[in-house]
């Protein structure tokens, strides 16, 4: 998004050869991650989530497909695994985050996740052969897309009912803090909906280990639950390239100024999306609003300005509530979220957004 | 005291100050002292509540100019 906005607004400079924009991505395929949720229920297939990276990038942007090994700040270059060096005057880091199931002993062997394409497809097959029993959804910290766990839980209950397994199953949901969701209006809403749909809940539950033999999970708080099918939203980490470049904290999150989105102590490095250490939702919409600020500041600075546009912490999320309804929530650093009644309209809009995403990535929306 | 790791969770509605603390506890070594900054009054209550449940140590719980500052030591 950033590079497409830059390419559009700096077209004259690019054509005169004064500005060059390069995007580095390890794959030539752009993947729309929210569809992993639907893939787990066999309601989407990988092809739906894939587009060639080139097709979402302006033709004025240079695409380098390959693995970034390290950012070398002293030389102002990104060193690629193949030895190529890509110099920069300004660097935008948007490397995202990755689920780290290996950080919970026993989870890889004993449970499922759906936060990568491969794992969502594995879970799809496990769900298809599930004969009923305890389906436990456990949520760990930190994770991206703070609403997907809730959506998964409600969709799982609907899915079991639709397959006639509702009576034979118990859906269980655990959450790290003392309520069902970090956003208070969402938690209040879930407080009514979960019991009404017979979903068992456990709060203050931070999974510490999984026993694949006994089929149990135990929390940091000392509670143990049994499961027949375990679906975890595991703790996430920033990418390894951040670690190799020594730019992050112990979780590979990059210390970032909450308003300017500059990396702490670096004037010409901007960070956005999941990669930051900011205390805001790791969501596509966060990256979207941050991208607007970063693009505006880069354009301004390249043209001699000071780049003083500020990010206000804005986040917007759609929430699937099951029964073909959805709701949404928005907030920023200063304004808490307000509840909105779920409706079929919003559900349809969310489905439409899954398609419109490509316009957003292209910097059009 | 001055070695406390500041977790600046002011204005954080999601994930929120407690989840930010838990992130720190997951990734930093035993013995680390965190100082969570929160603009939410609720943190002064729910952070100590979790700290007790999870068996960590509450070092300090104070308010300065509308910011709640809660220090926690990771003990296990
Ligand atoms: C199941 C699921 C559902 C979700 N649902 C929603 C939703 O409904 N709404 C919402 O707002 N968000 C949702 N999200 C979250 C959203 O997908 C992410 O927050 C968003 O993609 C973050 O954008 P980003 O640009 O920071 O990182 P990413 O989109 O992850 O992009 C990072 C890019 O960096 C590249 N990269 C990383 N390391 C290297 C390297 N060393 N070399 C080269 N390239 C590298 C990767 O290939 C990738 O293309 C969901 C996520 C999941 C998993």
GROMACS .gro file of C-alpha atoms and ligand atoms in nm:
model
  494
    1UNK     CA    1   0.000   0.000   0.000
    2UNK     CA    2   0.276   0.240   0.095
    3UNK     CA    3   0.470   0.186  -0.225
    4UNK     CA    4   0.159   0.208  -0.443
    5UNK     CA    5   0.064   0.539  -0.283
    6UNK     CA    6   0.420   0.664  -0.328
    7UNK     CA    7   0.429   0.549  -0.688
    8UNK     CA    8   0.110   0.733  -0.767
    9UNK     CA    9   0.200   1.058  -0.600
   10UNK     CA   10   0.567   1.063  -0.691
   11UNK     CA   11   0.519   0.954  -1.049
   12UNK     CA   12   0.692   1.262  -1.190
   13UNK     CA   13   0.997   1.213  -0.967
   14UNK     CA   14   1.011   0.844  -1.056
   15UNK     CA   15   0.989   0.915  -1.428
   16UNK     CA   16   1.267   1.175  -1.395
   17UNK     CA   17   1.481   0.908  -1.225
   18UNK     CA   18   1.502   1.099  -0.896
   19UNK     CA   19   1.311   0.845  -0.688
   20UNK     CA   20   1.317   0.467  -0.698
   21UNK     CA   21   1.081   0.247  -0.497
   22UNK     CA   22   1.165  -0.117  -0.429
   23UNK     CA   23   0.946  -0.375  -0.257
   24UNK     CA   24   1.117  -0.683  -0.115
   25UNK     CA   25   0.896  -0.986  -0.056
   26UNK     CA   26   0.996  -1.345  -0.003
   27UNK     CA   27   0.723  -1.474  -0.232
   28UNK     CA   28   0.590  -1.363  -0.569
   29UNK     CA   29   0.240  -1.443  -0.441
   30UNK     CA   30   0.040  -1.202  -0.227
   31UNK     CA   31  -0.168  -1.386   0.033
   32UNK     CA   32  -0.485  -1.253   0.196
   33UNK     CA   33  -0.462  -1.408   0.544
   34UNK     CA   34  -0.822  -1.356   0.672
   35UNK     CA   35  -0.936  -1.634   0.439
   36UNK     CA   36  -0.742  -1.890   0.648
   37UNK     CA   37  -1.037  -1.875   0.889
   38UNK     CA   38  -1.274  -1.981   0.612
   39UNK     CA   39  -1.028  -2.240   0.476
   40UNK     CA   40  -1.045  -2.421   0.810
   41UNK     CA   41  -1.417  -2.475   0.751
   42UNK     CA   42  -1.370  -2.563   0.385
   43UNK     CA   43  -1.547  -2.241   0.288
   44UNK     CA   44  -1.248  -2.107   0.094
   45UNK     CA   45  -0.951  -2.262  -0.085
   46UNK     CA   46  -0.594  -2.127  -0.117
   47UNK     CA   47  -0.655  -2.002  -0.468
   48UNK     CA   48  -0.914  -1.756  -0.334
   49UNK     CA   49  -0.647  -1.592  -0.118
   50UNK     CA   50  -0.368  -1.570  -0.376
   51UNK     CA   51  -0.278  -1.304  -0.630
   52UNK     CA   52   0.053  -1.249  -0.805
   53UNK     CA   53   0.241  -0.982  -0.606
   54UNK     CA   54   0.311  -0.799  -0.932
   55UNK     CA   55  -0.061  -0.761  -1.001
   56UNK     CA   56  -0.116  -0.563  -0.681
   57UNK     CA   57   0.191  -0.342  -0.730
   58UNK     CA   58   0.215  -0.031  -0.944
   59UNK     CA   59   0.435  -0.083  -1.249
   60UNK     CA   60   0.650   0.204  -1.121
   61UNK     CA   61   0.756  -0.006  -0.822
   62UNK     CA   62   1.045  -0.249  -0.851
   63UNK     CA   63   0.972  -0.591  -0.698
   64UNK     CA   64   1.256  -0.802  -0.560
   65UNK     CA   65   1.144  -1.154  -0.473
   66UNK     CA   66   1.371  -1.312  -0.216
   67UNK     CA   67   1.448  -1.352   0.149
   68UNK     CA   68   1.586  -1.047   0.331
   69UNK     CA   69   1.869  -1.178   0.544
   70UNK     CA   70   1.952  -0.864   0.737
   71UNK     CA   71   1.911  -0.489   0.752
   72UNK     CA   72   2.255  -0.331   0.774
   73UNK     CA   73   2.195   0.012   0.917
   74UNK     CA   74   2.559   0.128   0.904
   75UNK     CA   75   2.562   0.073   0.528
   76UNK     CA   76   2.193   0.159   0.473
   77UNK     CA   77   2.135  -0.160   0.278
   78UNK     CA   78   1.912  -0.463   0.299
   79UNK     CA   79   2.127  -0.771   0.253
   80UNK     CA   80   1.945  -1.052   0.074
   81UNK     CA   81   2.010  -1.423   0.133
   82UNK     CA   82   2.157  -1.451  -0.216
   83UNK     CA   83   2.415  -1.184  -0.129
   84UNK     CA   84   2.246  -0.901  -0.321
   85UNK     CA   85   2.254  -0.564  -0.144
   86UNK     CA   86   1.961  -0.327  -0.180
   87UNK     CA   87   2.049   0.028  -0.077
   88UNK     CA   88   1.794   0.264   0.078
   89UNK     CA   89   1.757   0.627   0.179
   90UNK     CA   90   1.431   0.545   0.356
   91UNK     CA   91   1.335   0.198   0.474
   92UNK     CA   92   0.979   0.086   0.557
   93UNK     CA   93   0.964  -0.236   0.756
   94UNK     CA   94   0.636  -0.428   0.730
   95UNK     CA   95   0.752  -0.783   0.781
   96UNK     CA   96   0.445  -0.885   0.983
   97UNK     CA   97   0.442  -1.150   1.253
   98UNK     CA   98   0.428  -1.526   1.269
   99UNK     CA   99   0.252  -1.772   1.497
  100UNK     CA  100   0.506  -1.948   1.721
  101UNK     CA  101   0.337  -2.274   1.829
  102UNK     CA  102   0.683  -2.414   1.911
  103UNK     CA  103   0.695  -2.179   2.209
  104UNK     CA  104   0.429  -2.388   2.390
  105UNK     CA  105   0.566  -2.737   2.475
  106UNK     CA  106   0.345  -3.009   2.325
  107UNK     CA  107   0.136  -2.781   2.109
  108UNK     CA  108   0.290  -2.872   1.774
  109UNK     CA  109   0.232  -3.244   1.844
  110UNK     CA  110  -0.099  -3.212   2.026
  111UNK     CA  111  -0.290  -2.928   1.870
  112UNK     CA  112  -0.392  -2.737   1.561
  113UNK     CA  113  -0.367  -2.377   1.454
  114UNK     CA  114  -0.527  -2.193   1.163
  115UNK     CA  115  -0.305  -1.884   1.137
  116UNK     CA  116  -0.110  -2.011   0.836
  117UNK     CA  117  -0.246  -2.155   0.515
  118UNK     CA  118  -0.086  -2.494   0.567
  119UNK     CA  119  -0.216  -2.527   0.923
  120UNK     CA  120  -0.568  -2.412   0.826
  121UNK     CA  121  -0.585  -2.688   0.566
  122UNK     CA  122  -0.462  -2.944   0.818
  123UNK     CA  123  -0.729  -2.828   1.062
  124UNK     CA  124  -0.993  -2.848   0.787
  125UNK     CA  125  -0.915  -3.218   0.748
  126UNK     CA  126  -0.913  -3.274   1.124
  127UNK     CA  127  -1.253  -3.105   1.152
  128UNK     CA  128  -1.389  -3.317   0.869
  129UNK     CA  129  -1.293  -3.635   1.051
  130UNK     CA  130  -1.403  -3.506   1.395
  131UNK     CA  131  -1.668  -3.732   1.543
  132UNK     CA  132  -1.766  -3.504   1.828
  133UNK     CA  133  -1.621  -3.440   2.174
  134UNK     CA  134  -1.447  -3.146   2.341
  135UNK     CA  135  -1.327  -2.888   2.090
  136UNK     CA  136  -1.106  -2.650   2.286
  137UNK     CA  137  -1.008  -2.311   2.144
  138UNK     CA  138  -0.728  -2.157   2.348
  139UNK     CA  139  -0.607  -1.801   2.289
  140UNK     CA  140  -0.250  -1.695   2.379
  141UNK     CA  141  -0.074  -1.358   2.382
  142UNK     CA  142   0.031  -1.182   2.164
  143UNK     CA  143  -0.163  -1.271   1.851
  144UNK     CA  144  -0.267  -1.099   1.533
  145UNK     CA  145  -0.627  -1.034   1.435
  146UNK     CA  146  -0.778  -1.015   1.782
  147UNK     CA  147  -1.123  -1.117   1.662
  148UNK     CA  148  -1.043  -1.432   1.462
  149UNK     CA  149  -1.039  -1.654   1.776
  150UNK     CA  150  -1.388  -1.542   1.869
  151UNK     CA  151  -1.512  -1.582   1.514
  152UNK     CA  152  -1.356  -1.926   1.489
  153UNK     CA  153  -1.529  -2.036   1.809
  154UNK     CA  154  -1.873  -1.923   1.695
  155UNK     CA  155  -1.823  -2.062   1.348
  156UNK     CA  156  -1.709  -2.395   1.497
  157UNK     CA  157  -2.027  -2.418   1.703
  158UNK     CA  158  -2.241  -2.343   1.394
  159UNK     CA  159  -2.039  -2.592   1.192
  160UNK     CA  160  -2.083  -2.872   1.448
  161UNK     CA  161  -2.456  -2.805   1.469
  162UNK     CA  162  -2.490  -2.809   1.092
  163UNK     CA  163  -2.317  -3.148   1.077
  164UNK     CA  164  -2.538  -3.293   1.350
  165UNK     CA  165  -2.246  -3.307   1.596
  166UNK     CA  166  -2.371  -3.028   1.822
  167UNK     CA  167  -2.528  -3.263   2.077
  168UNK     CA  168  -2.219  -3.481   2.096
  169UNK     CA  169  -1.976  -3.192   2.129
  170UNK     CA  170  -1.872  -2.924   2.373
  171UNK     CA  171  -1.700  -2.614   2.239
  172UNK     CA  172  -1.467  -2.460   2.497
  173UNK     CA  173  -1.306  -2.115   2.473
  174UNK     CA  174  -1.021  -1.988   2.691
  175UNK     CA  175  -0.896  -1.630   2.707
  176UNK     CA  176  -0.587  -1.477   2.873
  177UNK     CA  177  -0.751  -1.201   3.078
  178UNK     CA  178  -1.051  -1.176   3.311
  179UNK     CA  179  -1.313  -1.136   3.039
  180UNK     CA  180  -1.391  -1.299   2.705
  181UNK     CA  181  -1.227  -1.037   2.484
  182UNK     CA  182  -0.988  -0.747   2.534
  183UNK     CA  183  -1.241  -0.504   2.383
  184UNK     CA  184  -1.500  -0.446   2.652
  185UNK     CA  185  -1.807  -0.415   2.427
  186UNK     CA  186  -1.705  -0.734   2.246
  187UNK     CA  187  -1.651  -0.910   2.579
  188UNK     CA  188  -1.995  -0.800   2.704
  189UNK     CA  189  -2.154  -0.921   2.386
  190UNK     CA  190  -1.970  -1.257   2.402
  191UNK     CA  191  -2.080  -1.288   2.765
  192UNK     CA  192  -2.438  -1.316   2.645
  193UNK     CA  193  -2.384  -1.507   2.322
  194UNK     CA  194  -2.144  -1.777   2.443
  195UNK     CA  195  -2.366  -1.920   2.719
  196UNK     CA  196  -2.671  -1.889   2.492
  197UNK     CA  197  -2.490  -2.107   2.238
  198UNK     CA  198  -2.372  -2.343   2.510
  199UNK     CA  199  -2.003  -2.256   2.473
  200UNK     CA  200  -1.798  -2.325   2.786
  201UNK     CA  201  -1.560  -2.042   2.878
  202UNK     CA  202  -1.248  -2.008   3.095
  203UNK     CA  203  -1.091  -1.667   3.159
  204UNK     CA  204  -0.746  -1.589   3.304
  205UNK     CA  205  -0.618  -1.887   3.107
  206UNK     CA  206  -0.273  -1.857   2.946
  207UNK     CA  207  -0.173  -2.191   2.801
  208UNK     CA  208   0.167  -2.300   2.929
  209UNK     CA  209   0.191  -2.655   2.798
  210UNK     CA  210   0.001  -2.926   2.615
  211UNK     CA  211   0.012  -3.296   2.698
  212UNK     CA  212  -0.059  -3.471   2.367
  213UNK     CA  213  -0.076  -3.815   2.534
  214UNK     CA  214  -0.329  -3.722   2.800
  215UNK     CA  215  -0.494  -3.469   2.568
  216UNK     CA  216  -0.487  -3.191   2.825
  217UNK     CA  217  -0.374  -2.830   2.832
  218UNK     CA  218  -0.248  -2.653   3.142
  219UNK     CA  219  -0.237  -2.279   3.199
  220UNK     CA  220   0.018  -2.051   3.369
  221UNK     CA  221  -0.256  -1.996   3.626
  222UNK     CA  222  -0.258  -2.368   3.709
  223UNK     CA  223  -0.583  -2.484   3.545
  224UNK     CA  224  -0.593  -2.806   3.337
  225UNK     CA  225  -0.856  -2.882   3.072
  226UNK     CA  226  -0.909  -3.194   2.863
  227UNK     CA  227  -0.968  -3.184   2.489
  228UNK     CA  228  -1.048  -3.409   2.195
  229UNK     CA  229  -0.960  -3.148   1.932
  230UNK     CA  230  -0.736  -2.857   2.031
  231UNK     CA  231  -0.723  -2.537   1.828
  232UNK     CA  232  -0.475  -2.281   1.957
  233UNK     CA  233  -0.414  -1.922   1.867
  234UNK     CA  234  -0.051  -1.946   1.975
  235UNK     CA  235   0.174  -1.663   2.093
  236UNK     CA  236   0.315  -1.473   1.796
  237UNK     CA  237   0.662  -1.335   1.731
  238UNK     CA  238   0.810  -1.079   1.497
  239UNK     CA  239   1.004  -1.224   1.201
  240UNK     CA  240   1.350  -1.375   1.227
  241UNK     CA  241   1.497  -1.110   0.996
  242UNK     CA  242   1.427  -0.857   1.274
  243UNK     CA  243   1.623  -1.075   1.516
  244UNK     CA  244   1.909  -1.121   1.268
  245UNK     CA  245   1.919  -0.744   1.218
  246UNK     CA  246   1.910  -0.683   1.595
  247UNK     CA  247   1.626  -0.435   1.552
  248UNK     CA  248   1.373  -0.590   1.789
  249UNK     CA  249   1.307  -0.681   2.150
  250UNK     CA  250   1.305  -1.037   2.287
  251UNK     CA  251   0.991  -1.116   2.084
  252UNK     CA  252   1.139  -0.960   1.766
  253UNK     CA  253   0.898  -0.664   1.790
  254UNK     CA  254   1.049  -0.336   1.675
  255UNK     CA  255   1.039  -0.045   1.924
  256UNK     CA  256   0.839   0.215   1.732
  257UNK     CA  257   0.721   0.569   1.802
  258UNK     CA  258   0.343   0.545   1.847
  259UNK     CA  259   0.273   0.865   1.651
  260UNK     CA  260   0.549   0.907   1.393
  261UNK     CA  261   0.585   0.531   1.330
  262UNK     CA  262   0.961   0.578   1.307
  263UNK     CA  263   1.174   0.308   1.460
  264UNK     CA  264   1.305   0.436   1.794
  265UNK     CA  265   1.636   0.610   1.736
  266UNK     CA  266   1.613   0.594   1.356
  267UNK     CA  267   1.509   0.892   1.149
  268UNK     CA  268   1.485   0.715   0.812
  269UNK     CA  269   1.327   0.384   0.916
  270UNK     CA  270   0.949   0.350   0.944
  271UNK     CA  271   0.771   0.047   1.085
  272UNK     CA  272   0.410  -0.053   1.035
  273UNK     CA  273   0.166  -0.339   1.072
  274UNK     CA  274   0.229  -0.639   1.293
  275UNK     CA  275   0.605  -0.570   1.311
  276UNK     CA  276   0.582  -0.284   1.565
  277UNK     CA  277   0.588  -0.316   1.944
  278UNK     CA  278   0.289  -0.079   1.972
  279UNK     CA  279   0.009  -0.177   2.212
  280UNK     CA  280  -0.255  -0.188   1.940
  281UNK     CA  281  -0.430  -0.468   1.752
  282UNK     CA  282  -0.216  -0.654   1.504
  283UNK     CA  283  -0.469  -0.629   1.223
  284UNK     CA  284  -0.484  -0.551   0.855
  285UNK     CA  285  -0.678  -0.235   0.927
  286UNK     CA  286  -0.406  -0.113   1.164
  287UNK     CA  287  -0.148  -0.163   0.889
  288UNK     CA  288  -0.382   0.016   0.646
  289UNK     CA  289  -0.420   0.332   0.857
  290UNK     CA  290  -0.051   0.332   0.946
  291UNK     CA  291   0.042   0.297   0.578
  292UNK     CA  292  -0.149   0.618   0.501
  293UNK     CA  293   0.062   0.806   0.759
  294UNK     CA  294   0.394   0.656   0.649
  295UNK     CA  295   0.322   0.723   0.281
  296UNK     CA  296   0.218   1.082   0.354
  297UNK     CA  297   0.534   1.147   0.555
  298UNK     CA  298   0.765   0.994   0.298
  299UNK     CA  299   0.612   1.195   0.015
  300UNK     CA  300   0.632   1.508   0.223
  301UNK     CA  301   0.996   1.451   0.323
  302UNK     CA  302   1.108   1.362  -0.028
  303UNK     CA  303   0.962   1.696  -0.135
  304UNK     CA  304   1.144   1.887   0.138
  305UNK     CA  305   0.891   1.874   0.422
  306UNK     CA  306   0.945   1.754   0.778
  307UNK     CA  307   0.712   1.452   0.764
  308UNK     CA  308   0.503   1.546   1.063
  309UNK     CA  309   0.176   1.359   0.998
  310UNK     CA  310   0.083   1.154   1.305
  311UNK     CA  311  -0.084   0.818   1.351
  312UNK     CA  312  -0.366   0.838   1.606
  313UNK     CA  313  -0.387   0.466   1.687
  314UNK     CA  314  -0.690   0.404   1.468
  315UNK     CA  315  -0.808   0.043   1.430
  316UNK     CA  316  -1.123  -0.090   1.262
  317UNK     CA  317  -1.236  -0.452   1.267
  318UNK     CA  318  -1.526  -0.649   1.130
  319UNK     CA  319  -1.643  -0.930   1.356
  320UNK     CA  320  -1.827  -1.238   1.231
  321UNK     CA  321  -2.083  -1.331   1.493
  322UNK     CA  322  -2.217  -1.654   1.343
  323UNK     CA  323  -2.576  -1.709   1.219
  324UNK     CA  324  -2.479  -1.508   0.906
  325UNK     CA  325  -2.442  -1.186   1.100
  326UNK     CA  326  -2.148  -0.959   1.167
  327UNK     CA  327  -2.064  -0.640   1.351
  328UNK     CA  328  -1.770  -0.395   1.355
  329UNK     CA  329  -1.568  -0.202   1.604
  330UNK     CA  330  -1.340   0.100   1.580
  331UNK     CA  331  -1.121   0.287   1.827
  332UNK     CA  332  -0.796   0.483   1.858
  333UNK     CA  333  -0.554   0.589   2.133
  334UNK     CA  334  -0.804   0.843   2.267
  335UNK     CA  335  -1.143   0.689   2.190
  336UNK     CA  336  -1.259   0.360   2.337
  337UNK     CA  337  -1.460   0.121   2.121
  338UNK     CA  338  -1.840   0.147   2.123
  339UNK     CA  339  -2.068  -0.152   2.068
  340UNK     CA  340  -2.265  -0.192   1.744
  341UNK     CA  341  -2.554  -0.437   1.702
  342UNK     CA  342  -2.466  -0.727   1.469
  343UNK     CA  343  -2.656  -0.743   1.142
  344UNK     CA  344  -2.677  -0.944   0.824
  345UNK     CA  345  -2.586  -0.628   0.631
  346UNK     CA  346  -2.246  -0.603   0.800
  347UNK     CA  347  -2.185  -0.973   0.739
  348UNK     CA  348  -2.248  -0.918   0.368
  349UNK     CA  349  -2.020  -0.617   0.373
  350UNK     CA  350  -1.745  -0.818   0.535
  351UNK     CA  351  -1.778  -1.087   0.268
  352UNK     CA  352  -1.760  -0.813   0.007
  353UNK     CA  353  -1.450  -0.669   0.175
  354UNK     CA  354  -1.276  -1.004   0.138
  355UNK     CA  355  -1.295  -0.930  -0.234
  356UNK     CA  356  -1.239  -0.553  -0.212
  357UNK     CA  357  -0.918  -0.611  -0.017
  358UNK     CA  358  -0.728  -0.622  -0.343
  359UNK     CA  359  -0.826  -0.263  -0.418
  360UNK     CA  360  -0.710  -0.164  -0.073
  361UNK     CA  361  -0.374  -0.336  -0.122
  362UNK     CA  362  -0.341  -0.158  -0.453
  363UNK     CA  363  -0.375   0.169  -0.265
  364UNK     CA  364  -0.705   0.257  -0.435
  365UNK     CA  365  -0.938   0.218  -0.135
  366UNK     CA  366   1.391   0.003   4.041
  367UNK     CA  367   1.534   0.203   3.756
  368UNK     CA  368   1.591  -0.124   3.569
  369UNK     CA  369   1.216  -0.179   3.528
  370UNK     CA  370   1.113  -0.250   3.169
  371UNK     CA  371   0.844   0.002   3.077
  372UNK     CA  372   0.539  -0.142   2.900
  373UNK     CA  373   0.376   0.169   2.759
  374UNK     CA  374   0.014   0.059   2.717
  375UNK     CA  375  -0.144   0.404   2.743
  376UNK     CA  376  -0.447   0.430   2.513
  377UNK     CA  377  -0.444   0.057   2.450
  378UNK     CA  378  -0.796  -0.081   2.418
  379UNK     CA  379  -0.695  -0.394   2.232
  380UNK     CA  380  -0.487  -0.589   2.331
  381UNK     CA  381  -0.489  -0.373   2.645
  382UNK     CA  382  -0.241  -0.326   2.931
  383UNK     CA  383  -0.278  -0.670   3.092
  384UNK     CA  384  -0.224  -0.855   2.764
  385UNK     CA  385   0.078  -0.632   2.698
  386UNK     CA  386   0.216  -0.736   3.037
  387UNK     CA  387   0.153  -1.104   2.963
  388UNK     CA  388   0.338  -1.063   2.632
  389UNK     CA  389   0.635  -0.925   2.829
  390UNK     CA  390   0.616  -1.204   3.085
  391UNK     CA  391   0.617  -1.464   2.807
  392UNK     CA  392   0.922  -1.324   2.634
  393UNK     CA  393   1.149  -1.187   2.909
  394UNK     CA  394   1.354  -1.389   3.162
  395UNK     CA  395   1.264  -1.463   3.525
  396UNK     CA  396   1.353  -1.175   3.753
  397UNK     CA  397   1.252  -0.905   3.503
  398UNK     CA  398   1.057  -0.618   3.658
  399UNK     CA  399   0.795  -0.460   3.432
  400UNK     CA  400   0.633  -0.122   3.481
  401UNK     CA  401   0.303  -0.114   3.296
  402UNK     CA  402   0.170   0.231   3.207
  403UNK     CA  403  -0.204   0.239   3.158
  404UNK     CA  404  -0.458   0.515   3.109
  405UNK     CA  405  -0.732   0.275   3.217
  406UNK     CA  406  -0.830   0.279   3.583
  407UNK     CA  407  -0.935  -0.088   3.552
  408UNK     CA  408  -0.567  -0.188   3.514
  409UNK     CA  409  -0.494  -0.095   3.877
  410UNK     CA  410  -0.730  -0.378   3.970
  411UNK     CA  411  -0.713  -0.640   3.697
  412UNK     CA  412  -0.333  -0.649   3.665
  413UNK     CA  413  -0.281  -0.725   4.038
  414UNK     CA  414  -0.562  -0.981   4.017
  415UNK     CA  415  -0.389  -1.167   3.734
  416UNK     CA  416  -0.043  -1.132   3.891
  417UNK     CA  417  -0.174  -1.307   4.201
  418UNK     CA  418  -0.344  -1.584   4.005
  419UNK     CA  419  -0.037  -1.649   3.791
  420UNK     CA  420   0.198  -1.640   4.090
  421UNK     CA  421   0.411  -1.339   4.001
  422UNK     CA  422   0.493  -1.051   4.237
  423UNK     CA  423   0.328  -0.711   4.253
  424UNK     CA  424   0.604  -0.460   4.332
  425UNK     CA  425   0.415  -0.130   4.313
  426UNK     CA  426   0.075   0.005   4.211
  427UNK     CA  427   0.047   0.383   4.185
  428UNK     CA  428  -0.115   0.666   3.990
  429UNK     CA  429   0.073   0.964   3.849
  430UNK     CA  430  -0.117   1.237   3.660
  431UNK     CA  431  -0.394   1.002   3.552
  432UNK     CA  432  -0.151   0.729   3.441
  433UNK     CA  433  -0.160   0.405   3.639
  434UNK     CA  434   0.189   0.262   3.688
  435UNK     CA  435   0.201  -0.098   3.801
  436UNK     CA  436   0.529  -0.277   3.867
  437UNK     CA  437   0.542  -0.654   3.845
  438UNK     CA  438   0.830  -0.899   3.890
  439UNK     CA  439   0.831  -1.221   3.690
  440UNK     CA  440   0.916  -1.491   3.945
  441UNK     CA  441   0.867  -1.818   3.756
  442LIG     C1  442  -0.673  -1.616   1.022
  442LIG     C2  443  -0.649  -1.469   1.017
  442LIG     C3  444  -0.757  -1.382   1.007
  442LIG     C4  445  -0.738  -1.246   1.004
  442LIG     N1  446  -0.847  -1.165   0.991
  442LIG     C5  447  -0.830  -1.032   0.989
  442LIG     C6  448  -0.943  -0.945   0.975
  442LIG     O1  449  -1.058  -0.991   0.963
  442LIG     N2  450  -0.923  -0.812   0.978
  442LIG     C7  451  -0.797  -0.759   0.992
  442LIG     O2  452  -0.785  -0.636   0.994
  442LIG     N3  453  -0.688  -0.837   1.003
  442LIG     C8  454  -0.702  -0.972   1.002
  442LIG     N4  455  -0.590  -1.053   1.012
  442LIG     C9  456  -0.459  -0.993   1.041
  442LIG    C10  457  -0.388  -0.943   0.918
  442LIG     O3  458  -0.378  -1.043   0.820
  442LIG    C11  459  -0.248  -0.897   0.958
  442LIG     O4  460  -0.255  -0.817   1.072
  442LIG    C12  461  -0.186  -0.816   0.845
  442LIG     O5  462  -0.164  -0.899   0.735
  442LIG    C13  463  -0.056  -0.751   0.889
  442LIG     O6  464   0.003  -0.686   0.781
  442LIG     P1  465   0.159  -0.665   0.774
  442LIG     O7  466   0.180  -0.588   0.648
  442LIG     O8  467   0.210  -0.612   0.900
  442LIG     O9  468   0.220  -0.812   0.761
  442LIG     P2  469   0.191  -0.927   0.654
  442LIG    O10  470   0.065  -0.903   0.580
  442LIG    O11  471   0.206  -1.055   0.728
  442LIG    O12  472   0.308  -0.912   0.550
  442LIG    C14  473   0.443  -0.935   0.583
  442LIG    C15  474   0.518  -0.962   0.455
  442LIG    O13  475   0.656  -0.960   0.484
  442LIG    C16  476   0.718  -1.063   0.411
  442LIG     N5  477   0.842  -1.100   0.480
  442LIG    C17  478   0.859  -1.131   0.610
  442LIG     N6  479   0.986  -1.159   0.637
  442LIG    C18  480   1.054  -1.145   0.519
  442LIG    C19  481   1.191  -1.160   0.480
  442LIG     N7  482   1.285  -1.197   0.567
  442LIG     N8  483   1.223  -1.137   0.352
  442LIG    C20  484   1.131  -1.100   0.260
  442LIG     N9  485   0.999  -1.084   0.291
  442LIG    C21  486   0.963  -1.107   0.419
  442LIG    C22  487   0.616  -1.174   0.408
  442LIG    O14  488   0.638  -1.258   0.299
  442LIG    C23  489   0.486  -1.098   0.395
  442LIG    O15  490   0.449  -1.080   0.261
  442LIG    C24  491  -0.606  -1.192   1.012
  442LIG    C25  492  -0.496  -1.278   1.020
  442LIG    C26  493  -0.516  -1.415   1.022
  442LIG    C27  494  -0.398  -1.508   1.029
   0.00000   0.00000   0.00000
